[in-house]
């Protein structure tokens, strides 16, 4: 039963976490392109799709720790330091995704819909002079750069968890 649980845990990690890390990494540059070209429907659709992938697979990703705990229980390693560290890092990765990445993606994705509910990064009518376009461009760039940073942190946390799961430092169950 342990081998089955381990296989499901690993497959869930590949199928659920892989798409989130890739789509989340692709999102910031796609958002920059879509926001720079508000008339490009395909660019906006790409941003919407990447955000949907992140949201859906984040939900599916719950299977990873569920099967991870079942596997660890079957292996008798629930108290091992490498597993506890992995659990802590997994919780941090989930928090980064749910609190820092997905909400920022949502805001940027809404800015690409062209329905008037976005972040104000598009063009519009107005009067007077100023550098609103430049300021808006800089704000959009800053938002996507910050999102890229949070996405990188999320990906680094998952990469660290993956290494801990493979190497299992201090494990007496064999590697």
mmCIF file with all atom_site columns, C-alpha atoms in Angstrom:
data_model
loop_
_atom_site.group_PDB
_atom_site.id
_atom_site.type_symbol
_atom_site.label_atom_id
_atom_site.label_alt_id
_atom_site.label_comp_id
_atom_site.label_asym_id
_atom_site.label_entity_id
_atom_site.label_seq_id
_atom_site.pdbx_PDB_ins_code
_atom_site.Cartn_x
_atom_site.Cartn_y
_atom_site.Cartn_z
_atom_site.occupancy
_atom_site.B_iso_or_equiv
_atom_site.pdbx_formal_charge
_atom_site.auth_seq_id
_atom_site.auth_comp_id
_atom_site.auth_asym_id
_atom_site.auth_atom_id
_atom_site.pdbx_PDB_model_num
ATOM 1   C CA . UNK A 1 1   ? 0.000   0.000  0.000   1.00 0.00 ? 1   UNK A CA 1
ATOM 2   C CA . UNK A 1 2   ? 2.913   2.338  0.710   1.00 0.00 ? 2   UNK A CA 1
ATOM 3   C CA . UNK A 1 3   ? 4.167   2.118  -2.874  1.00 0.00 ? 3   UNK A CA 1
ATOM 4   C CA . UNK A 1 4   ? 0.699   2.903  -4.195  1.00 0.00 ? 4   UNK A CA 1
ATOM 5   C CA . UNK A 1 5   ? 0.344   5.936  -1.901  1.00 0.00 ? 5   UNK A CA 1
ATOM 6   C CA . UNK A 1 6   ? 3.825   7.141  -2.813  1.00 0.00 ? 6   UNK A CA 1
ATOM 7   C CA . UNK A 1 7   ? 3.064   6.778  -6.528  1.00 0.00 ? 7   UNK A CA 1
ATOM 8   C CA . UNK A 1 8   ? -0.183  8.734  -6.185  1.00 0.00 ? 8   UNK A CA 1
ATOM 9   C CA . UNK A 1 9   ? 1.591   11.401 -4.119  1.00 0.00 ? 9   UNK A CA 1
ATOM 10  C CA . UNK A 1 10  ? 4.342   11.826 -6.725  1.00 0.00 ? 10  UNK A CA 1
ATOM 11  C CA . UNK A 1 11  ? 1.890   11.805 -9.640  1.00 0.00 ? 11  UNK A CA 1
ATOM 12  C CA . UNK A 1 12  ? -0.306  14.366 -7.881  1.00 0.00 ? 12  UNK A CA 1
ATOM 13  C CA . UNK A 1 13  ? 2.737   16.589 -7.366  1.00 0.00 ? 13  UNK A CA 1
ATOM 14  C CA . UNK A 1 14  ? 3.722   16.331 -11.025 1.00 0.00 ? 14  UNK A CA 1
ATOM 15  C CA . UNK A 1 15  ? 0.217   16.796 -12.409 1.00 0.00 ? 15  UNK A CA 1
ATOM 16  C CA . UNK A 1 16  ? -0.941  19.508 -9.986  1.00 0.00 ? 16  UNK A CA 1
ATOM 17  C CA . UNK A 1 17  ? 2.108   21.513 -8.958  1.00 0.00 ? 17  UNK A CA 1
ATOM 18  C CA . UNK A 1 18  ? 3.921   21.406 -12.304 1.00 0.00 ? 18  UNK A CA 1
ATOM 19  C CA . UNK A 1 19  ? 1.234   23.305 -14.230 1.00 0.00 ? 19  UNK A CA 1
ATOM 20  C CA . UNK A 1 20  ? 0.903   25.922 -11.480 1.00 0.00 ? 20  UNK A CA 1
ATOM 21  C CA . UNK A 1 21  ? 4.630   26.639 -11.426 1.00 0.00 ? 21  UNK A CA 1
ATOM 22  C CA . UNK A 1 22  ? 4.812   26.905 -15.220 1.00 0.00 ? 22  UNK A CA 1
ATOM 23  C CA . UNK A 1 23  ? 1.616   28.950 -15.677 1.00 0.00 ? 23  UNK A CA 1
ATOM 24  C CA . UNK A 1 24  ? 2.468   31.243 -12.764 1.00 0.00 ? 24  UNK A CA 1
ATOM 25  C CA . UNK A 1 25  ? 5.928   31.846 -14.246 1.00 0.00 ? 25  UNK A CA 1
ATOM 26  C CA . UNK A 1 26  ? 4.454   32.637 -17.659 1.00 0.00 ? 26  UNK A CA 1
ATOM 27  C CA . UNK A 1 27  ? 1.821   34.987 -16.244 1.00 0.00 ? 27  UNK A CA 1
ATOM 28  C CA . UNK A 1 28  ? 3.843   38.191 -15.520 1.00 0.00 ? 28  UNK A CA 1
ATOM 29  C CA . UNK A 1 29  ? 5.325   38.593 -19.016 1.00 0.00 ? 29  UNK A CA 1
ATOM 30  C CA . UNK A 1 30  ? 1.995   37.620 -20.591 1.00 0.00 ? 30  UNK A CA 1
ATOM 31  C CA . UNK A 1 31  ? 0.244   40.235 -18.457 1.00 0.00 ? 31  UNK A CA 1
ATOM 32  C CA . UNK A 1 32  ? 2.775   42.885 -19.500 1.00 0.00 ? 32  UNK A CA 1
ATOM 33  C CA . UNK A 1 33  ? 2.143   42.073 -23.160 1.00 0.00 ? 33  UNK A CA 1
ATOM 34  C CA . UNK A 1 34  ? -1.639  42.090 -22.738 1.00 0.00 ? 34  UNK A CA 1
ATOM 35  C CA . UNK A 1 35  ? -1.683  45.347 -20.803 1.00 0.00 ? 35  UNK A CA 1
ATOM 36  C CA . UNK A 1 36  ? 0.634   47.004 -23.327 1.00 0.00 ? 36  UNK A CA 1
ATOM 37  C CA . UNK A 1 37  ? -1.710  46.016 -26.174 1.00 0.00 ? 37  UNK A CA 1
ATOM 38  C CA . UNK A 1 38  ? -5.266  46.454 -24.858 1.00 0.00 ? 38  UNK A CA 1
ATOM 39  C CA . UNK A 1 39  ? -6.741  45.699 -28.311 1.00 0.00 ? 39  UNK A CA 1
ATOM 40  C CA . UNK A 1 40  ? -5.024  42.300 -28.532 1.00 0.00 ? 40  UNK A CA 1
ATOM 41  C CA . UNK A 1 41  ? -7.778  39.851 -27.579 1.00 0.00 ? 41  UNK A CA 1
ATOM 42  C CA . UNK A 1 42  ? -5.462  36.863 -27.867 1.00 0.00 ? 42  UNK A CA 1
ATOM 43  C CA . UNK A 1 43  ? -3.029  38.339 -25.343 1.00 0.00 ? 43  UNK A CA 1
ATOM 44  C CA . UNK A 1 44  ? -5.884  38.971 -22.912 1.00 0.00 ? 44  UNK A CA 1
ATOM 45  C CA . UNK A 1 45  ? -7.182  35.420 -23.413 1.00 0.00 ? 45  UNK A CA 1
ATOM 46  C CA . UNK A 1 46  ? -3.720  34.050 -22.679 1.00 0.00 ? 46  UNK A CA 1
ATOM 47  C CA . UNK A 1 47  ? -3.594  35.937 -19.387 1.00 0.00 ? 47  UNK A CA 1
ATOM 48  C CA . UNK A 1 48  ? -7.077  34.703 -18.459 1.00 0.00 ? 48  UNK A CA 1
ATOM 49  C CA . UNK A 1 49  ? -6.102  31.114 -19.321 1.00 0.00 ? 49  UNK A CA 1
ATOM 50  C CA . UNK A 1 50  ? -2.885  31.220 -17.302 1.00 0.00 ? 50  UNK A CA 1
ATOM 51  C CA . UNK A 1 51  ? -4.767  32.580 -14.298 1.00 0.00 ? 51  UNK A CA 1
ATOM 52  C CA . UNK A 1 52  ? -7.439  29.892 -14.636 1.00 0.00 ? 52  UNK A CA 1
ATOM 53  C CA . UNK A 1 53  ? -4.747  27.183 -14.780 1.00 0.00 ? 53  UNK A CA 1
ATOM 54  C CA . UNK A 1 54  ? -3.185  28.544 -11.593 1.00 0.00 ? 54  UNK A CA 1
ATOM 55  C CA . UNK A 1 55  ? -6.527  28.693 -9.762  1.00 0.00 ? 55  UNK A CA 1
ATOM 56  C CA . UNK A 1 56  ? -7.740  25.254 -10.824 1.00 0.00 ? 56  UNK A CA 1
ATOM 57  C CA . UNK A 1 57  ? -4.475  23.409 -10.282 1.00 0.00 ? 57  UNK A CA 1
ATOM 58  C CA . UNK A 1 58  ? -3.972  25.142 -6.929  1.00 0.00 ? 58  UNK A CA 1
ATOM 59  C CA . UNK A 1 59  ? -7.186  23.424 -5.856  1.00 0.00 ? 59  UNK A CA 1
ATOM 60  C CA . UNK A 1 60  ? -6.116  20.111 -7.338  1.00 0.00 ? 60  UNK A CA 1
ATOM 61  C CA . UNK A 1 61  ? -2.773  20.543 -5.576  1.00 0.00 ? 61  UNK A CA 1
ATOM 62  C CA . UNK A 1 62  ? -4.457  19.878 -2.231  1.00 0.00 ? 62  UNK A CA 1
ATOM 63  C CA . UNK A 1 63  ? -4.150  16.193 -3.142  1.00 0.00 ? 63  UNK A CA 1
ATOM 64  C CA . UNK A 1 64  ? -0.360  16.433 -2.854  1.00 0.00 ? 64  UNK A CA 1
ATOM 65  C CA . UNK A 1 65  ? -0.129  16.970 0.927   1.00 0.00 ? 65  UNK A CA 1
ATOM 66  C CA . UNK A 1 66  ? -3.133  14.695 1.540   1.00 0.00 ? 66  UNK A CA 1
ATOM 67  C CA . UNK A 1 67  ? -1.406  11.759 -0.144  1.00 0.00 ? 67  UNK A CA 1
ATOM 68  C CA . UNK A 1 68  ? 1.905   12.925 1.309   1.00 0.00 ? 68  UNK A CA 1
ATOM 69  C CA . UNK A 1 69  ? 0.589   12.569 4.862   1.00 0.00 ? 69  UNK A CA 1
ATOM 70  C CA . UNK A 1 70  ? -0.952  9.184  4.035   1.00 0.00 ? 70  UNK A CA 1
ATOM 71  C CA . UNK A 1 71  ? 2.361   8.028  2.570   1.00 0.00 ? 71  UNK A CA 1
ATOM 72  C CA . UNK A 1 72  ? 4.396   9.370  5.498   1.00 0.00 ? 72  UNK A CA 1
ATOM 73  C CA . UNK A 1 73  ? 2.063   7.648  7.938   1.00 0.00 ? 73  UNK A CA 1
ATOM 74  C CA . UNK A 1 74  ? 2.420   4.349  6.096   1.00 0.00 ? 74  UNK A CA 1
ATOM 75  C CA . UNK A 1 75  ? 6.209   4.752  6.059   1.00 0.00 ? 75  UNK A CA 1
ATOM 76  C CA . UNK A 1 76  ? 6.346   5.756  9.726   1.00 0.00 ? 76  UNK A CA 1
ATOM 77  C CA . UNK A 1 77  ? 8.238   8.984  9.087   1.00 0.00 ? 77  UNK A CA 1
ATOM 78  C CA . UNK A 1 78  ? 5.731   11.586 10.301  1.00 0.00 ? 78  UNK A CA 1
ATOM 79  C CA . UNK A 1 79  ? 8.143   12.823 12.976  1.00 0.00 ? 79  UNK A CA 1
ATOM 80  C CA . UNK A 1 80  ? 11.264  12.985 10.807  1.00 0.00 ? 80  UNK A CA 1
ATOM 81  C CA . UNK A 1 81  ? 12.915  16.382 10.519  1.00 0.00 ? 81  UNK A CA 1
ATOM 82  C CA . UNK A 1 82  ? 13.062  16.322 6.699   1.00 0.00 ? 82  UNK A CA 1
ATOM 83  C CA . UNK A 1 83  ? 9.328   15.707 6.533   1.00 0.00 ? 83  UNK A CA 1
ATOM 84  C CA . UNK A 1 84  ? 8.494   18.401 9.080   1.00 0.00 ? 84  UNK A CA 1
ATOM 85  C CA . UNK A 1 85  ? 10.660  20.867 7.133   1.00 0.00 ? 85  UNK A CA 1
ATOM 86  C CA . UNK A 1 86  ? 8.890   19.841 3.925   1.00 0.00 ? 86  UNK A CA 1
ATOM 87  C CA . UNK A 1 87  ? 5.482   20.363 5.522   1.00 0.00 ? 87  UNK A CA 1
ATOM 88  C CA . UNK A 1 88  ? 6.470   23.828 6.759   1.00 0.00 ? 88  UNK A CA 1
ATOM 89  C CA . UNK A 1 89  ? 7.795   24.777 3.308   1.00 0.00 ? 89  UNK A CA 1
ATOM 90  C CA . UNK A 1 90  ? 4.656   23.373 1.654   1.00 0.00 ? 90  UNK A CA 1
ATOM 91  C CA . UNK A 1 91  ? 2.456   25.497 3.910   1.00 0.00 ? 91  UNK A CA 1
ATOM 92  C CA . UNK A 1 92  ? 4.599   28.552 3.091   1.00 0.00 ? 92  UNK A CA 1
ATOM 93  C CA . UNK A 1 93  ? 4.334   27.798 -0.646  1.00 0.00 ? 93  UNK A CA 1
ATOM 94  C CA . UNK A 1 94  ? 0.549   27.468 -0.368  1.00 0.00 ? 94  UNK A CA 1
ATOM 95  C CA . UNK A 1 95  ? 0.339   30.770 1.513   1.00 0.00 ? 95  UNK A CA 1
ATOM 96  C CA . UNK A 1 96  ? 2.510   32.536 -1.062  1.00 0.00 ? 96  UNK A CA 1
ATOM 97  C CA . UNK A 1 97  ? 0.293   31.203 -3.837  1.00 0.00 ? 97  UNK A CA 1
ATOM 98  C CA . UNK A 1 98  ? -3.041  31.981 -2.181  1.00 0.00 ? 98  UNK A CA 1
ATOM 99  C CA . UNK A 1 99  ? -2.136  35.291 -0.530  1.00 0.00 ? 99  UNK A CA 1
ATOM 100 C CA . UNK A 1 100 ? 0.481   36.835 -2.833  1.00 0.00 ? 100 UNK A CA 1
ATOM 101 C CA . UNK A 1 101 ? 0.296   35.286 -6.306  1.00 0.00 ? 101 UNK A CA 1
ATOM 102 C CA . UNK A 1 102 ? -3.343  34.510 -7.130  1.00 0.00 ? 102 UNK A CA 1
ATOM 103 C CA . UNK A 1 103 ? -4.830  37.832 -5.930  1.00 0.00 ? 103 UNK A CA 1
ATOM 104 C CA . UNK A 1 104 ? -2.251  39.813 -7.919  1.00 0.00 ? 104 UNK A CA 1
ATOM 105 C CA . UNK A 1 105 ? -2.910  37.673 -10.966 1.00 0.00 ? 105 UNK A CA 1
ATOM 106 C CA . UNK A 1 106 ? -6.624  38.362 -10.555 1.00 0.00 ? 106 UNK A CA 1
ATOM 107 C CA . UNK A 1 107 ? -6.075  42.125 -10.486 1.00 0.00 ? 107 UNK A CA 1
ATOM 108 C CA . UNK A 1 108 ? -3.830  42.044 -13.544 1.00 0.00 ? 108 UNK A CA 1
ATOM 109 C CA . UNK A 1 109 ? -6.135  39.638 -15.389 1.00 0.00 ? 109 UNK A CA 1
ATOM 110 C CA . UNK A 1 110 ? -9.094  41.958 -14.783 1.00 0.00 ? 110 UNK A CA 1
ATOM 111 C CA . UNK A 1 111 ? -7.042  44.770 -16.278 1.00 0.00 ? 111 UNK A CA 1
ATOM 112 C CA . UNK A 1 112 ? -6.828  42.848 -19.553 1.00 0.00 ? 112 UNK A CA 1
ATOM 113 C CA . UNK A 1 113 ? -10.559 42.175 -19.992 1.00 0.00 ? 113 UNK A CA 1
ATOM 114 C CA . UNK A 1 114 ? -11.416 45.551 -21.433 1.00 0.00 ? 114 UNK A CA 1
ATOM 115 C CA . UNK A 1 115 ? -14.738 45.630 -19.559 1.00 0.00 ? 115 UNK A CA 1
ATOM 116 C CA . UNK A 1 116 ? -13.913 48.707 -17.524 1.00 0.00 ? 116 UNK A CA 1
ATOM 117 C CA . UNK A 1 117 ? -13.403 46.846 -14.264 1.00 0.00 ? 117 UNK A CA 1
ATOM 118 C CA . UNK A 1 118 ? -9.643  46.571 -14.458 1.00 0.00 ? 118 UNK A CA 1
ATOM 119 C CA . UNK A 1 119 ? -6.796  48.323 -12.721 1.00 0.00 ? 119 UNK A CA 1
ATOM 120 C CA . UNK A 1 120 ? -6.875  51.474 -14.783 1.00 0.00 ? 120 UNK A CA 1
ATOM 121 C CA . UNK A 1 121 ? -3.947  50.470 -16.919 1.00 0.00 ? 121 UNK A CA 1
ATOM 122 C CA . UNK A 1 122 ? -5.728  50.999 -20.232 1.00 0.00 ? 122 UNK A CA 1
ATOM 123 C CA . UNK A 1 123 ? -6.302  54.144 -22.263 1.00 0.00 ? 123 UNK A CA 1
ATOM 124 C CA . UNK A 1 124 ? -9.262  56.386 -21.870 1.00 0.00 ? 124 UNK A CA 1
ATOM 125 C CA . UNK A 1 125 ? -10.713 59.841 -22.301 1.00 0.00 ? 125 UNK A CA 1
ATOM 126 C CA . UNK A 1 126 ? -9.570  62.665 -20.108 1.00 0.00 ? 126 UNK A CA 1
ATOM 127 C CA . UNK A 1 127 ? -8.521  66.266 -20.079 1.00 0.00 ? 127 UNK A CA 1
ATOM 128 C CA . UNK A 1 128 ? -5.439  68.155 -19.072 1.00 0.00 ? 128 UNK A CA 1
ATOM 129 C CA . UNK A 1 129 ? -1.790  67.338 -19.396 1.00 0.00 ? 129 UNK A CA 1
ATOM 130 C CA . UNK A 1 130 ? 0.477   65.047 -17.508 1.00 0.00 ? 130 UNK A CA 1
ATOM 131 C CA . UNK A 1 131 ? 2.354   61.799 -17.608 1.00 0.00 ? 131 UNK A CA 1
ATOM 132 C CA . UNK A 1 132 ? -0.517  59.461 -16.748 1.00 0.00 ? 132 UNK A CA 1
ATOM 133 C CA . UNK A 1 133 ? 0.435   57.005 -19.475 1.00 0.00 ? 133 UNK A CA 1
ATOM 134 C CA . UNK A 1 134 ? 4.003   56.758 -18.219 1.00 0.00 ? 134 UNK A CA 1
ATOM 135 C CA . UNK A 1 135 ? 2.895   56.481 -14.598 1.00 0.00 ? 135 UNK A CA 1
ATOM 136 C CA . UNK A 1 136 ? 0.382   53.803 -15.514 1.00 0.00 ? 136 UNK A CA 1
ATOM 137 C CA . UNK A 1 137 ? 2.990   51.899 -17.501 1.00 0.00 ? 137 UNK A CA 1
ATOM 138 C CA . UNK A 1 138 ? 5.425   52.065 -14.579 1.00 0.00 ? 138 UNK A CA 1
ATOM 139 C CA . UNK A 1 139 ? 2.741   50.925 -12.111 1.00 0.00 ? 139 UNK A CA 1
ATOM 140 C CA . UNK A 1 140 ? 1.855   48.007 -14.359 1.00 0.00 ? 140 UNK A CA 1
ATOM 141 C CA . UNK A 1 141 ? 5.487   47.063 -14.780 1.00 0.00 ? 141 UNK A CA 1
ATOM 142 C CA . UNK A 1 142 ? 6.060   47.282 -11.022 1.00 0.00 ? 142 UNK A CA 1
ATOM 143 C CA . UNK A 1 143 ? 3.008   45.091 -10.379 1.00 0.00 ? 143 UNK A CA 1
ATOM 144 C CA . UNK A 1 144 ? 4.184   42.415 -12.816 1.00 0.00 ? 144 UNK A CA 1
ATOM 145 C CA . UNK A 1 145 ? 7.750   42.540 -11.491 1.00 0.00 ? 145 UNK A CA 1
ATOM 146 C CA . UNK A 1 146 ? 6.476   42.098 -7.942  1.00 0.00 ? 146 UNK A CA 1
ATOM 147 C CA . UNK A 1 147 ? 4.252   39.232 -9.077  1.00 0.00 ? 147 UNK A CA 1
ATOM 148 C CA . UNK A 1 148 ? 7.242   37.616 -10.798 1.00 0.00 ? 148 UNK A CA 1
ATOM 149 C CA . UNK A 1 149 ? 9.185   37.870 -7.527  1.00 0.00 ? 149 UNK A CA 1
ATOM 150 C CA . UNK A 1 150 ? 6.403   36.208 -5.516  1.00 0.00 ? 150 UNK A CA 1
ATOM 151 C CA . UNK A 1 151 ? 6.064   33.535 -8.200  1.00 0.00 ? 151 UNK A CA 1
ATOM 152 C CA . UNK A 1 152 ? 9.800   32.892 -7.998  1.00 0.00 ? 152 UNK A CA 1
ATOM 153 C CA . UNK A 1 153 ? 9.543   32.491 -4.232  1.00 0.00 ? 153 UNK A CA 1
ATOM 154 C CA . UNK A 1 154 ? 6.654   30.044 -4.700  1.00 0.00 ? 154 UNK A CA 1
ATOM 155 C CA . UNK A 1 155 ? 8.667   28.042 -7.249  1.00 0.00 ? 155 UNK A CA 1
ATOM 156 C CA . UNK A 1 156 ? 11.793  28.053 -5.078  1.00 0.00 ? 156 UNK A CA 1
ATOM 157 C CA . UNK A 1 157 ? 9.804   26.738 -2.106  1.00 0.00 ? 157 UNK A CA 1
ATOM 158 C CA . UNK A 1 158 ? 8.428   23.879 -4.209  1.00 0.00 ? 158 UNK A CA 1
ATOM 159 C CA . UNK A 1 159 ? 11.856  23.093 -5.623  1.00 0.00 ? 159 UNK A CA 1
ATOM 160 C CA . UNK A 1 160 ? 13.226  22.910 -2.075  1.00 0.00 ? 160 UNK A CA 1
ATOM 161 C CA . UNK A 1 161 ? 10.389  20.599 -1.003  1.00 0.00 ? 161 UNK A CA 1
ATOM 162 C CA . UNK A 1 162 ? 11.103  18.385 -4.016  1.00 0.00 ? 162 UNK A CA 1
ATOM 163 C CA . UNK A 1 163 ? 14.784  18.113 -3.098  1.00 0.00 ? 163 UNK A CA 1
ATOM 164 C CA . UNK A 1 164 ? 13.905  17.309 0.521   1.00 0.00 ? 164 UNK A CA 1
ATOM 165 C CA . UNK A 1 165 ? 11.495  14.614 -0.650  1.00 0.00 ? 165 UNK A CA 1
ATOM 166 C CA . UNK A 1 166 ? 14.189  12.998 -2.801  1.00 0.00 ? 166 UNK A CA 1
ATOM 167 C CA . UNK A 1 167 ? 17.227  13.357 -0.548  1.00 0.00 ? 167 UNK A CA 1
ATOM 168 C CA . UNK A 1 168 ? 15.429  12.943 2.807   1.00 0.00 ? 168 UNK A CA 1
ATOM 169 C CA . UNK A 1 169 ? 18.394  14.089 4.934   1.00 0.00 ? 169 UNK A CA 1
ATOM 170 C CA . UNK A 1 170 ? 18.762  12.046 8.118   1.00 0.00 ? 170 UNK A CA 1
ATOM 171 C CA . UNK A 1 171 ? 16.212  9.480  6.976   1.00 0.00 ? 171 UNK A CA 1
ATOM 172 C CA . UNK A 1 172 ? 16.688  5.947  8.249   1.00 0.00 ? 172 UNK A CA 1
ATOM 173 C CA . UNK A 1 173 ? 14.260  4.504  5.678   1.00 0.00 ? 173 UNK A CA 1
ATOM 174 C CA . UNK A 1 174 ? 16.878  4.579  2.924   1.00 0.00 ? 174 UNK A CA 1
ATOM 175 C CA . UNK A 1 175 ? 17.104  6.935  -0.017  1.00 0.00 ? 175 UNK A CA 1
#
